[in-house]
Coordinates of C-alpha atoms in Angstrom, one line a residue:
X1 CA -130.0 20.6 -74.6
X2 CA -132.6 23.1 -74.3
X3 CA -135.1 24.9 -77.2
X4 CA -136.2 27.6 -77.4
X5 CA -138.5 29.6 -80.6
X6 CA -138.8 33.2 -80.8
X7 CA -140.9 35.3 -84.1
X8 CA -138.8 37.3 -86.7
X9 CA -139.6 39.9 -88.9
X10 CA -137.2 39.9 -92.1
X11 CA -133.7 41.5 -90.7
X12 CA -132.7 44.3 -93.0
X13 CA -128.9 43.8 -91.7
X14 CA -128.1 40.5 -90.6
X15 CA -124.5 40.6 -90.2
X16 CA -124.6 43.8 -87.7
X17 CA -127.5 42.3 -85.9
X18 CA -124.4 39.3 -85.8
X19 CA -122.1 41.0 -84.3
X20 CA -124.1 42.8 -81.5
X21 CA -125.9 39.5 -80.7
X22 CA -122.3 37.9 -80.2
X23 CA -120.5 41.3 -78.3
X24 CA -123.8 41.1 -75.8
X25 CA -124.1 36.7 -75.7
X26 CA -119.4 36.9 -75.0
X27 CA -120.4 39.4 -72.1
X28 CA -122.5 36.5 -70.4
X29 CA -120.0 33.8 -70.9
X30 CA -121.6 32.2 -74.2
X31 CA -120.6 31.3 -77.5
X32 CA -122.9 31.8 -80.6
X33 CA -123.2 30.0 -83.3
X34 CA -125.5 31.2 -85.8
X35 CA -127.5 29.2 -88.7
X36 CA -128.1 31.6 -91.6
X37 CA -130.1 30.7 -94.9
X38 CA -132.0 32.3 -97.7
X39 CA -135.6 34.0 -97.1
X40 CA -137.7 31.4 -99.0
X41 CA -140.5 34.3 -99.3
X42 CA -138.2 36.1 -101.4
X43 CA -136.9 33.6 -103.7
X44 CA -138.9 33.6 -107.1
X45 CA -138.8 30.9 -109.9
X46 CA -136.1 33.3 -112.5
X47 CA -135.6 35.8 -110.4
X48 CA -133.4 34.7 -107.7
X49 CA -133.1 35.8 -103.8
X50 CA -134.2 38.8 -103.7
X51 CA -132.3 39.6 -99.9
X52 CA -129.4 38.6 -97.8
X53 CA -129.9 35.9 -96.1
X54 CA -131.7 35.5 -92.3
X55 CA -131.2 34.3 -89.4
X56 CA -132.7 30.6 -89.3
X57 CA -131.4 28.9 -85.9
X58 CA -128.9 30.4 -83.5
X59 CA -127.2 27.7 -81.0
X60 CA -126.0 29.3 -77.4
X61 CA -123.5 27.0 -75.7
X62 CA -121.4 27.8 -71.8
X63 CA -120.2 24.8 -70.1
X64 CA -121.7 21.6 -71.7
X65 CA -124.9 23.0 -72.0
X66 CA -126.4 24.6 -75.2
X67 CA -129.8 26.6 -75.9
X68 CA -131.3 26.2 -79.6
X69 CA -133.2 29.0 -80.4
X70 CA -135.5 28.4 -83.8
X71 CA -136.9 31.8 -85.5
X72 CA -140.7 31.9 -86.8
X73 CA -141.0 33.9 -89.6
X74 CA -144.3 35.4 -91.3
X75 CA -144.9 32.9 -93.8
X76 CA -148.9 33.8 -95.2
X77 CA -151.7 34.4 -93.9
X78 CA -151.7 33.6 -90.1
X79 CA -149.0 31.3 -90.8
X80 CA -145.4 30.8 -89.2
X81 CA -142.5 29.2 -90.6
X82 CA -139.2 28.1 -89.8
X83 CA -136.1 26.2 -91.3
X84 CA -134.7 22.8 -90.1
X85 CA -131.9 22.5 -87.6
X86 CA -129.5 20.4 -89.7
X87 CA -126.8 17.8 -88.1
X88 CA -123.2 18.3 -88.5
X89 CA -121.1 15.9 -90.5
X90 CA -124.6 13.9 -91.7
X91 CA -125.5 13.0 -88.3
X92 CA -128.8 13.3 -87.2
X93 CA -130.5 17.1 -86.0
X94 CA -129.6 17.8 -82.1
X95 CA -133.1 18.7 -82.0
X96 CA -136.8 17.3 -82.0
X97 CA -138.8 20.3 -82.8
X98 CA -136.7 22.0 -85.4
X99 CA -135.4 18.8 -87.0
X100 CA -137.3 19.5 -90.0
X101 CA -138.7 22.5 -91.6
X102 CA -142.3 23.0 -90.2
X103 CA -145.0 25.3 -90.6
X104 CA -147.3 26.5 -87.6
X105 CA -150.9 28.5 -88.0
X106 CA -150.1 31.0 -85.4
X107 CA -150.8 30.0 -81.7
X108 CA -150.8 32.5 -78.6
X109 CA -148.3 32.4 -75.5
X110 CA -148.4 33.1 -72.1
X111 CA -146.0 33.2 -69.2
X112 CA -144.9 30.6 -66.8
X113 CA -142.7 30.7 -64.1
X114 CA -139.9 28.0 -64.4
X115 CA -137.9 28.6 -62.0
X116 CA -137.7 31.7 -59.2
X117 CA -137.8 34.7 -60.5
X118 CA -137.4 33.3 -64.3
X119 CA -140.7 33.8 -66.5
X120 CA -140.7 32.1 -70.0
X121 CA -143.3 32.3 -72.9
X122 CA -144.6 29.3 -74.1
X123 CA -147.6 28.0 -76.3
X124 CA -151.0 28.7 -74.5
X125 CA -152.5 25.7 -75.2
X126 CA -149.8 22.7 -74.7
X127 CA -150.7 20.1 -75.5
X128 CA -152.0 21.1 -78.9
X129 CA -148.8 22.3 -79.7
X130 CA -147.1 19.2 -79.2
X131 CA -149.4 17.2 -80.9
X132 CA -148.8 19.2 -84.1
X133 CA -145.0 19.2 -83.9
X134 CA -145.5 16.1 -86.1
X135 CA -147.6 17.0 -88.5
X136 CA -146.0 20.7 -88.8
X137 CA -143.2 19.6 -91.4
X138 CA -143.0 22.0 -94.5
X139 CA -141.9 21.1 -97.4
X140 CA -140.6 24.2 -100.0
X141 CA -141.6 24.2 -103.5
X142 CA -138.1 23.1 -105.3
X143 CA -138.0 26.5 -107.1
X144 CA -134.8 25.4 -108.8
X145 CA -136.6 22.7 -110.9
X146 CA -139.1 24.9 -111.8
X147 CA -136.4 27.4 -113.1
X148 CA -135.4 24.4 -115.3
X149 CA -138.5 23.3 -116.3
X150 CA -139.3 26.8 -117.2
X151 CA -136.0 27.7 -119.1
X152 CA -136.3 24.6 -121.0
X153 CA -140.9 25.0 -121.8
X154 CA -141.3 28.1 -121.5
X155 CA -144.2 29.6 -119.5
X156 CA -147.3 30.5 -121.1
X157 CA -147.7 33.9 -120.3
X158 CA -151.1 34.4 -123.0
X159 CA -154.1 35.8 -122.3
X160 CA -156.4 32.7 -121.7
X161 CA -153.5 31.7 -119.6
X162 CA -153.4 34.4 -116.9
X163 CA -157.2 35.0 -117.5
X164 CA -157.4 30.5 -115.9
X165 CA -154.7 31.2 -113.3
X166 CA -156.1 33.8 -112.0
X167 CA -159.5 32.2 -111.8
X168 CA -157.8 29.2 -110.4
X169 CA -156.1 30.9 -107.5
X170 CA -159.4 32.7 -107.0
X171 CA -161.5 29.0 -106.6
X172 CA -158.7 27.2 -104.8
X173 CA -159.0 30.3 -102.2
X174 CA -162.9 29.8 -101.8
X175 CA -162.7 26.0 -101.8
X176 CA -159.8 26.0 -99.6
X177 CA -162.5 28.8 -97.2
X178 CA -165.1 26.5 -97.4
X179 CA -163.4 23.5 -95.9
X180 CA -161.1 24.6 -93.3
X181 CA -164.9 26.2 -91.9
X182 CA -166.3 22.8 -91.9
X183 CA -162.7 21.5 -90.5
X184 CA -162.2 19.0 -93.3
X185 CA -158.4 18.2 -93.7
X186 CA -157.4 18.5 -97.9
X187 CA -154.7 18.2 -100.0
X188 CA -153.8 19.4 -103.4
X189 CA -154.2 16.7 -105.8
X190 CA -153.5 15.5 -109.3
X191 CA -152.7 18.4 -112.1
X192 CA -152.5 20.8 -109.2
X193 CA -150.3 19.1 -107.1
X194 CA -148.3 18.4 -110.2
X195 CA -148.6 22.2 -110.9
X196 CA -146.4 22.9 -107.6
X197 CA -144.3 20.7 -107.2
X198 CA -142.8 20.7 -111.2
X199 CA -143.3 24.8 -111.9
X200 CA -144.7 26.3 -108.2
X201 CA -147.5 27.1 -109.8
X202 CA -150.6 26.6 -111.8
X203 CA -150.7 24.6 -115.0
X204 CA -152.7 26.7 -117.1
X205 CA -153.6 24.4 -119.5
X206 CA -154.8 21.5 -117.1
X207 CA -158.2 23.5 -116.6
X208 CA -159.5 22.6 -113.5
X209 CA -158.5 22.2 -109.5
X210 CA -158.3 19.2 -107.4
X211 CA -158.5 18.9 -103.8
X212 CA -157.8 15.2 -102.1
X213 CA -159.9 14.3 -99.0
X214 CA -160.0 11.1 -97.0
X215 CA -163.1 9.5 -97.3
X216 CA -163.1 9.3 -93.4
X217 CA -163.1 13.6 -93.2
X218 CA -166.3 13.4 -95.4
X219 CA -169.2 15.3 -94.3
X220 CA -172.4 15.7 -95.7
X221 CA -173.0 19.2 -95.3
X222 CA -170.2 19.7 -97.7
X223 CA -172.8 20.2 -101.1
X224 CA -174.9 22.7 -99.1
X225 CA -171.4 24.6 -98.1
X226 CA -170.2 25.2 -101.1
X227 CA -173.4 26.3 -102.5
X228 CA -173.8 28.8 -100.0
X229 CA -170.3 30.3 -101.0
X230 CA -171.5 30.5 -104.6
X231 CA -170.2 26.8 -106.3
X232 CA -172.6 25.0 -108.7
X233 CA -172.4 21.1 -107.8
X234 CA -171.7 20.0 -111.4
X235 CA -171.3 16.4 -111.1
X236 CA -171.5 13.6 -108.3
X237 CA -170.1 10.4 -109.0
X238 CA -170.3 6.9 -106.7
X239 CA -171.2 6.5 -102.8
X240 CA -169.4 7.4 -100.0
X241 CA -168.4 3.7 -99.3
X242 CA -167.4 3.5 -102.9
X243 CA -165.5 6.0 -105.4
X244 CA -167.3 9.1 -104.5
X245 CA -166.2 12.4 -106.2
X246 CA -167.7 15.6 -106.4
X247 CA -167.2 19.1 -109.0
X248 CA -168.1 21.9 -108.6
X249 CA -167.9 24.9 -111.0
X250 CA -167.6 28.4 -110.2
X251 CA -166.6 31.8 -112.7
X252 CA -166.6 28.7 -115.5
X253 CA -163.8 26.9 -113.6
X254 CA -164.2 23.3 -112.4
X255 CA -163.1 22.4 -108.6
X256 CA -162.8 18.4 -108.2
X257 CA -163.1 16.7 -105.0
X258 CA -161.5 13.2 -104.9
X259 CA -161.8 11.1 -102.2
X260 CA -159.1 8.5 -100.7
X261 CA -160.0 5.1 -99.8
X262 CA -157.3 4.0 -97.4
X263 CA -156.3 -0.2 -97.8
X264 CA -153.5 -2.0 -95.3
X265 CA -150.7 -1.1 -97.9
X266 CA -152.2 1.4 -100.3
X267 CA -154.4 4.1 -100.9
X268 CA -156.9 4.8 -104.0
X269 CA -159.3 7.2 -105.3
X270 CA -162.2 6.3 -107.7
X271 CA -163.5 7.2 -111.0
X272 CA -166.9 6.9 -113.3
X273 CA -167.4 7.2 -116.7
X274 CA -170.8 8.7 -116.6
X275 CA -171.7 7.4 -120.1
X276 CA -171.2 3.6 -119.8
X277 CA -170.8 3.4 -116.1
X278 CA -167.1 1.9 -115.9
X279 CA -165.4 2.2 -113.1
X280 CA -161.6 3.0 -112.4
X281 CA -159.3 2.9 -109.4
X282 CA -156.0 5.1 -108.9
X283 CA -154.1 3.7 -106.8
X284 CA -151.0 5.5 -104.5
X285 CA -148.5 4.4 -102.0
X286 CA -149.7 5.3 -98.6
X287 CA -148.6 8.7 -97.6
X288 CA -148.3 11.4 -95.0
X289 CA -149.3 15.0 -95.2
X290 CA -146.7 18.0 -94.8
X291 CA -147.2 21.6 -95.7
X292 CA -146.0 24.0 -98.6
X293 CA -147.2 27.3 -99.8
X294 CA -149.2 27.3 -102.8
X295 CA -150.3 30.6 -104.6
X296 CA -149.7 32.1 -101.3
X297 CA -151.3 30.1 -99.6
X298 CA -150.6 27.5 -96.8
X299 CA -151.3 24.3 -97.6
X300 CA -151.5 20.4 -97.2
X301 CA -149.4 18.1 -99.7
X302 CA -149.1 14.3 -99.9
X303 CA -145.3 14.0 -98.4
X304 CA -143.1 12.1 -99.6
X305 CA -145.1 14.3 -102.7
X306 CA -142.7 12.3 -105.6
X307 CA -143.7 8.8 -105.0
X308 CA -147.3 10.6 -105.0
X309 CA -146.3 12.6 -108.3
X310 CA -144.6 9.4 -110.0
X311 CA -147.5 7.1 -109.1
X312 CA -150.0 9.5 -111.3
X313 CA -147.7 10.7 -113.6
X314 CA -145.0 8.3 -114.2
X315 CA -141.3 8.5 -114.6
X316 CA -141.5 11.1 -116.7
X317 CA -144.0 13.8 -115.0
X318 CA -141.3 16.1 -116.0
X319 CA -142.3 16.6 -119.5
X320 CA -145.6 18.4 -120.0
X321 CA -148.6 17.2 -121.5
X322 CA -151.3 18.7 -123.5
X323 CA -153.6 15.9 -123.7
X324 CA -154.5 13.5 -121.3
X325 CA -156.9 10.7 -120.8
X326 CA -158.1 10.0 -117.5
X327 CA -158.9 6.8 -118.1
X328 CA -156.0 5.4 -119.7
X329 CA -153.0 8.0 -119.4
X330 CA -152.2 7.5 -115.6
X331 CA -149.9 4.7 -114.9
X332 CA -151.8 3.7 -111.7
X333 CA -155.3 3.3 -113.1
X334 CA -156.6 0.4 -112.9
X335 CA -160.3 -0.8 -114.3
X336 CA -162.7 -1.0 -111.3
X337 CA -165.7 -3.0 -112.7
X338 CA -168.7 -1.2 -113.6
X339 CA -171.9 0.3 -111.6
X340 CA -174.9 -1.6 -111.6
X341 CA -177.3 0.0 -114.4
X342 CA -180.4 0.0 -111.6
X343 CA -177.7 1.8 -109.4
X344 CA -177.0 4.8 -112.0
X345 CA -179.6 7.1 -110.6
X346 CA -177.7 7.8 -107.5
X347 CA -174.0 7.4 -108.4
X348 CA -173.5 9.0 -111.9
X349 CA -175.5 12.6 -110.9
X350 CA -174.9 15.6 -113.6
X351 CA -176.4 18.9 -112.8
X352 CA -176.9 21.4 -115.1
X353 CA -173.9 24.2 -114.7

């Protein structure tokens, strides 16, 4: 078997695109089969599909030999996607790229000769690509559940409430600006994360952002960085070898960074309660990360993202809540001991905001 990728723009008439593809492909002595799907770009939370459905994979097969070719769609910005190349009858995909959904920041090609006479495109840079293919997978925001959850909690559609989501898409943007610059890998965390993978979107009542970062990514030009793009540092909690967070605040919207401690079987973030010192640990199952689109955006989530979502949440992360306690309402927070009182200067910092 042989691969092959190729960029789509969204096909206006798939079926008579089809049909020529076939008449021309019979003329050379192959057979076509062709993978078709839904548009996830045009597939809205009680809306529906808003198009007929594209092309997603198309298999060429003469003889015993068979060609995949894997479409890249226009995903955001400077962003490709593309769908997974499914097995027949449950067995696994034919395919190693392609297996699963993945998304791709757009690379350049350039043309090798493989053979007399026969010039192909392929990535410029290699070996990048290939070390990417496993950390491309995409995962798609389960806009059916949200339908649910929506029919059955309704969406707040108030003022304050598109006045925060607004301002929330507008610091996630910036934050997001501010780290890919410094080439710090993140995550959408806690209430956010919750926010797309329950409703594919913002919880408006939640109030805040939050951004996951390895401890390892940490750098400490990070403060100065998101000054310079106009954040107020509004809090800084613990030491980098020990529960550090940061906040910042921008437009009167918070933005936390939490940073991930990683263990031989698990994986924790800390807390501080800046009045009493008290310390807290969350602790997660170790996870990957995969990519979704969030407020149309392309980002990192923790994959798989529901043993992530059911470790800081619960069971029941399904239901919404209005108030929470972070000290006590997540089922994997555990008490930490407390700082040393000597110690407070430098790991329970507020700044005016």
């Amino acid at each position: 078997n042989g691969l092959l990728s190729t960029t789509g723009k969204r096909q206006e008439n798939t079926e008579s695109l089809v049909r020529q593809m076939n008449t021309l492909l019979n003329a050379t002595g192959f057979s076509a089969h062709v993978y078709l799907g839904p548009d996830p770009r045009l597939v809205i939370p009680g809306i529906g599909l808003l198009s007929d459905a594209i092309i997603w994979h198309v298999r060429l097969t003469r003889s015993k030999h068979s060609v995949y070719i894997t479409l890249l769609y226009e995903r955001s910005r400077q962003h490709w996607w593309h769908a997974a190349v499914g097995g027949q009858g449950g067995k696994r995909s034919p395919v190693h790229f392609g297996a699963r959904a993945g998304s791709w920041r757009r690379f350049s090609v350039r043309l090798v000769e493989v053979d007399i006479g026969l010039k192909v495109s392929v990535p410029s840079d290699i070996s990048l690509f290939l070390e990417n293919v496993e950390s491309s997978q995409y995962i798609e925001c389960n806009v059916a559940k949200a339908e649910t959850f929506i029919e059955k909690h309704g969406l707040d559609s108030s003022e304050q409430a598109l006045d925060f989501n607004q301002k929330a898409k507008e610091v996630f943007v910036r934050g997001m600006r501010v780290l890919d610059k410094l080439g710090i890998p993140f995550w959408i965390s806690s209430g956010t994360c919750l926010g797309w993978f329950r409703q594919c979107g913002i919880i408006s009542h939640s109030k805040d952002v939050d951004f996951g970062i390895q401890i390892k990514d940490y750098r400490d030009d990070v403060v100065k960085s998101m000054q310079t793009e106009g954040f107020k540092l509004k809090h800084s909690f613990g030491k980098v070898s020990d529960s550090f967070e940061l906040s910042f605040t921008i437009n009167s919207t918070k933005l936390d960074f939490f940073f991930f401690y990683e263990e031989d079987d698990h994986m924790w973030n800390g807390g501080t309660q800046a009045r009493t010192g008290r310390k807290f640990k969350y602790v997660f199952p170790k996870f990957r990360l995969c990519w979704t689109t969030f407020v149309d955006e392309r980002v990192r989530i923790p994959c798989p993202p529901l043993s992530y979502i059911e470790a800081n949440y619960g069971l029941e992360w399904d239901q919404p809540v209005l108030e929470w306690n972070w000290k006590a309402s997540p089922p994997n927070v555990r008490e930490n001991g407390k700082w040393e009182e000597a110690d407070w200067p430098q790991v329970i910092q507020v700044f005016d905001s």
